[in-house]
mmCIF file of N, CA and C in Angstrom:
data_model
loop_
_atom_site.group_PDB
_atom_site.id
_atom_site.type_symbol
_atom_site.label_atom_id
_atom_site.label_comp_id
_atom_site.label_asym_id
_atom_site.label_seq_id
_atom_site.Cartn_x
_atom_site.Cartn_y
_atom_site.Cartn_z
ATOM 1 N N UNK A 1 -21.282 75.581 8.746
ATOM 2 C CA UNK A 1 -20.459 76.439 9.611
ATOM 3 C C UNK A 1 -19.371 75.477 10.197
ATOM 4 N N UNK A 2 -18.140 75.973 10.186
ATOM 5 C CA UNK A 2 -17.003 75.125 10.592
ATOM 6 C C UNK A 2 -16.599 75.341 12.043
ATOM 7 N N UNK A 3 -17.322 76.299 12.784
ATOM 8 C CA UNK A 3 -16.877 76.634 14.136
ATOM 9 C C UNK A 3 -15.873 77.728 14.152
ATOM 10 N N UNK A 4 -15.454 78.181 12.959
ATOM 11 C CA UNK A 4 -14.448 79.256 12.835
ATOM 12 C C UNK A 4 -15.096 80.588 12.475
ATOM 13 N N UNK A 5 -16.363 80.558 12.013
ATOM 14 C CA UNK A 5 -17.000 81.730 11.610
ATOM 15 C C UNK A 5 -18.449 81.783 12.094
ATOM 16 N N UNK A 6 -18.887 83.000 12.359
ATOM 17 C CA UNK A 6 -20.328 83.212 12.658
ATOM 18 C C UNK A 6 -21.072 83.037 11.403
ATOM 19 N N UNK A 7 -22.307 82.558 11.412
ATOM 20 C CA UNK A 7 -23.157 82.520 10.160
ATOM 21 C C UNK A 7 -23.386 83.952 9.772
ATOM 22 N N UNK A 8 -23.596 84.167 8.453
ATOM 23 C CA UNK A 8 -23.743 85.528 7.875
ATOM 24 C C UNK A 8 -24.940 86.230 8.565
ATOM 25 N N UNK A 9 -25.994 85.544 8.887
ATOM 26 C CA UNK A 9 -27.123 86.246 9.468
ATOM 27 C C UNK A 9 -26.939 86.696 10.928
ATOM 28 N N UNK A 10 -25.821 86.227 11.570
ATOM 29 C CA UNK A 10 -25.480 86.571 12.923
ATOM 30 C C UNK A 10 -24.177 87.432 13.049
ATOM 31 N N UNK A 11 -23.718 87.873 11.873
ATOM 32 C CA UNK A 11 -22.404 88.582 11.930
ATOM 33 C C UNK A 11 -22.429 89.921 12.732
ATOM 34 N N UNK A 12 -23.596 90.519 12.845
ATOM 35 C CA UNK A 12 -23.656 91.719 13.566
ATOM 36 C C UNK A 12 -24.421 91.597 14.926
ATOM 37 N N UNK A 13 -24.761 90.413 15.246
ATOM 38 C CA UNK A 13 -25.484 90.096 16.468
ATOM 39 C C UNK A 13 -24.468 90.056 17.658
ATOM 40 N N UNK A 14 -24.771 90.855 18.709
ATOM 41 C CA UNK A 14 -23.884 90.953 19.922
ATOM 42 C C UNK A 14 -24.273 89.793 20.773
ATOM 43 N N UNK A 15 -23.260 88.930 21.114
ATOM 44 C CA UNK A 15 -23.407 87.811 21.983
ATOM 45 C C UNK A 15 -23.004 88.152 23.378
ATOM 46 N N UNK A 16 -23.447 87.355 24.389
ATOM 47 C CA UNK A 16 -23.023 87.652 25.760
ATOM 48 C C UNK A 16 -21.535 87.644 25.973
ATOM 49 N N UNK A 17 -20.773 86.865 25.267
ATOM 50 C CA UNK A 17 -19.348 86.767 25.423
ATOM 51 C C UNK A 17 -18.556 87.833 24.724
ATOM 52 N N UNK A 18 -19.179 88.613 23.850
ATOM 53 C CA UNK A 18 -18.502 89.651 23.062
ATOM 54 C C UNK A 18 -18.030 90.876 23.941
ATOM 55 N N UNK A 19 -16.820 91.308 23.649
ATOM 56 C CA UNK A 19 -16.251 92.437 24.359
ATOM 57 C C UNK A 19 -16.796 93.780 23.693
ATOM 58 N N UNK A 20 -17.156 93.720 22.432
ATOM 59 C CA UNK A 20 -17.601 94.892 21.669
ATOM 60 C C UNK A 20 -18.493 94.356 20.521
ATOM 61 N N UNK A 21 -19.064 95.301 19.730
ATOM 62 C CA UNK A 21 -19.905 94.946 18.616
ATOM 63 C C UNK A 21 -19.090 94.339 17.499
ATOM 64 N N UNK A 22 -19.510 93.259 16.873
ATOM 65 C CA UNK A 22 -18.834 92.745 15.692
ATOM 66 C C UNK A 22 -18.712 93.751 14.624
ATOM 67 N N UNK A 23 -17.549 93.901 14.030
ATOM 68 C CA UNK A 23 -17.278 94.868 12.964
ATOM 69 C C UNK A 23 -16.842 96.228 13.436
ATOM 70 N N UNK A 24 -16.768 96.426 14.752
ATOM 71 C CA UNK A 24 -16.331 97.779 15.252
ATOM 72 C C UNK A 24 -14.874 97.911 15.065
ATOM 73 N N UNK A 25 -14.338 99.158 15.171
ATOM 74 C CA UNK A 25 -12.975 99.393 15.014
ATOM 75 C C UNK A 25 -12.177 98.669 16.175
ATOM 76 N N UNK A 26 -11.028 98.244 15.806
ATOM 77 C CA UNK A 26 -10.089 97.511 16.710
ATOM 78 C C UNK A 26 -10.792 96.329 17.359
ATOM 79 N N UNK A 27 -11.491 95.560 16.562
ATOM 80 C CA UNK A 27 -12.083 94.289 17.003
ATOM 81 C C UNK A 27 -11.674 93.150 16.102
ATOM 82 N N UNK A 28 -11.777 91.991 16.606
ATOM 83 C CA UNK A 28 -11.458 90.762 15.877
ATOM 84 C C UNK A 28 -12.249 89.581 16.403
ATOM 85 N N UNK A 29 -12.306 88.517 15.615
ATOM 86 C CA UNK A 29 -12.900 87.344 16.160
ATOM 87 C C UNK A 29 -11.881 86.581 17.020
ATOM 88 N N UNK A 30 -12.310 86.017 18.149
ATOM 89 C CA UNK A 30 -11.470 85.289 19.026
ATOM 90 C C UNK A 30 -12.188 84.071 19.505
ATOM 91 N N UNK A 31 -11.416 83.156 20.085
ATOM 92 C CA UNK A 31 -11.955 81.881 20.555
ATOM 93 C C UNK A 31 -12.742 82.121 21.859
ATOM 94 N N UNK A 32 -13.911 81.633 21.994
ATOM 95 C CA UNK A 32 -14.687 81.786 23.210
ATOM 96 C C UNK A 32 -13.995 81.122 24.363
ATOM 97 N N UNK A 33 -13.716 81.858 25.413
ATOM 98 C CA UNK A 33 -13.053 81.363 26.609
ATOM 99 C C UNK A 33 -13.887 80.386 27.382
ATOM 100 N N UNK A 34 -15.250 80.611 27.308
ATOM 101 C CA UNK A 34 -16.159 79.776 28.119
ATOM 102 C C UNK A 34 -16.177 78.311 27.699
ATOM 103 N N UNK A 35 -16.098 78.148 26.355
ATOM 104 C CA UNK A 35 -16.203 76.735 25.816
ATOM 105 C C UNK A 35 -14.939 76.344 25.085
ATOM 106 N N UNK A 36 -13.896 77.148 25.106
ATOM 107 C CA UNK A 36 -12.574 76.904 24.412
ATOM 108 C C UNK A 36 -12.822 76.694 22.930
ATOM 109 N N UNK A 37 -13.808 77.361 22.349
ATOM 110 C CA UNK A 37 -14.023 77.280 20.899
ATOM 111 C C UNK A 37 -14.804 76.096 20.437
ATOM 112 N N UNK A 38 -15.297 75.298 21.366
ATOM 113 C CA UNK A 38 -16.062 74.101 20.932
ATOM 114 C C UNK A 38 -17.484 74.372 20.614
ATOM 115 N N UNK A 39 -18.052 75.455 21.196
ATOM 116 C CA UNK A 39 -19.431 75.823 21.037
ATOM 117 C C UNK A 39 -20.360 75.049 21.968
ATOM 118 N N UNK A 40 -19.761 74.205 22.797
ATOM 119 C CA UNK A 40 -20.556 73.419 23.749
ATOM 120 C C UNK A 40 -20.031 73.500 25.133
ATOM 121 N N UNK A 41 -20.893 73.473 26.152
ATOM 122 C CA UNK A 41 -20.563 73.308 27.504
ATOM 123 C C UNK A 41 -21.266 72.069 27.987
ATOM 124 N N UNK A 42 -20.460 70.981 28.013
ATOM 125 C CA UNK A 42 -21.131 69.689 28.269
ATOM 126 C C UNK A 42 -21.907 69.268 27.018
ATOM 127 N N UNK A 43 -23.202 69.004 27.282
ATOM 128 C CA UNK A 43 -24.114 68.646 26.123
ATOM 129 C C UNK A 43 -24.881 69.843 25.719
ATOM 130 N N UNK A 44 -24.709 71.011 26.368
ATOM 131 C CA UNK A 44 -25.510 72.252 26.063
ATOM 132 C C UNK A 44 -24.724 73.164 25.142
ATOM 133 N N UNK A 45 -25.440 73.990 24.334
ATOM 134 C CA UNK A 45 -24.875 74.989 23.532
ATOM 135 C C UNK A 45 -24.292 76.118 24.427
ATOM 136 N N UNK A 46 -23.117 76.599 24.159
ATOM 137 C CA UNK A 46 -22.493 77.615 24.932
ATOM 138 C C UNK A 46 -23.290 78.899 24.801
ATOM 139 N N UNK A 47 -23.647 79.499 25.894
ATOM 140 C CA UNK A 47 -24.494 80.745 25.865
ATOM 141 C C UNK A 47 -23.631 81.902 25.447
ATOM 142 N N UNK A 48 -22.270 81.959 25.777
ATOM 143 C CA UNK A 48 -21.467 83.114 25.524
ATOM 144 C C UNK A 48 -21.303 83.294 24.027
ATOM 145 N N UNK A 49 -21.102 82.246 23.277
ATOM 146 C CA UNK A 49 -20.869 82.359 21.810
ATOM 147 C C UNK A 49 -22.075 81.851 20.957
ATOM 148 N N UNK A 50 -23.072 81.360 21.599
ATOM 149 C CA UNK A 50 -24.312 80.884 20.911
ATOM 150 C C UNK A 50 -23.983 79.673 20.074
ATOM 151 N N UNK A 51 -22.959 78.894 20.447
ATOM 152 C CA UNK A 51 -22.588 77.678 19.768
ATOM 153 C C UNK A 51 -21.613 77.813 18.652
ATOM 154 N N UNK A 52 -21.211 79.060 18.351
ATOM 155 C CA UNK A 52 -20.192 79.260 17.232
ATOM 156 C C UNK A 52 -18.796 79.031 17.639
ATOM 157 N N UNK A 53 -18.481 79.147 18.947
ATOM 158 C CA UNK A 53 -17.059 78.954 19.372
ATOM 159 C C UNK A 53 -16.288 80.295 19.241
ATOM 160 N N UNK A 54 -16.947 81.340 18.687
ATOM 161 C CA UNK A 54 -16.299 82.616 18.373
ATOM 162 C C UNK A 54 -16.957 83.758 19.028
ATOM 163 N N UNK A 55 -16.176 84.634 19.654
ATOM 164 C CA UNK A 55 -16.657 85.906 20.195
ATOM 165 C C UNK A 55 -15.885 87.010 19.571
ATOM 166 N N UNK A 56 -16.367 88.256 19.687
ATOM 167 C CA UNK A 56 -15.687 89.450 19.228
ATOM 168 C C UNK A 56 -14.877 90.020 20.398
ATOM 169 N N UNK A 57 -13.578 90.230 20.182
ATOM 170 C CA UNK A 57 -12.674 90.773 21.203
ATOM 171 C C UNK A 57 -12.068 92.082 20.730
ATOM 172 N N UNK A 58 -11.649 92.882 21.673
ATOM 173 C CA UNK A 58 -11.043 94.148 21.365
ATOM 174 C C UNK A 58 -9.526 93.928 21.190
ATOM 175 N N UNK A 59 -8.948 94.382 20.180
ATOM 176 C CA UNK A 59 -7.550 94.264 19.944
ATOM 177 C C UNK A 59 -6.887 95.564 19.845
ATOM 178 N N UNK A 60 -5.590 95.649 20.115
ATOM 179 C CA UNK A 60 -4.884 96.915 20.066
ATOM 180 C C UNK A 60 -5.069 97.610 21.343
ATOM 181 N N UNK A 61 -4.929 98.932 21.316
ATOM 182 C CA UNK A 61 -4.980 99.746 22.534
ATOM 183 C C UNK A 61 -6.278 100.527 22.720
ATOM 184 N N UNK A 62 -7.360 99.839 22.321
ATOM 185 C CA UNK A 62 -8.685 100.523 22.351
ATOM 186 C C UNK A 62 -9.108 100.880 23.739
#
């Protein structure tokens, strides 16, 4: 995992930082605001993105 994509087994898992379900209409992957895309908060794994650095955001006028 490069930090740019969720692992395949987690592609439909809703994370605390997600604005909507992954794969839903008018959604896209975005950088986690809590950890700035690093996947870490200090030495801990970011809880909002589960360490991936990516969350699902709503795009457009949804």
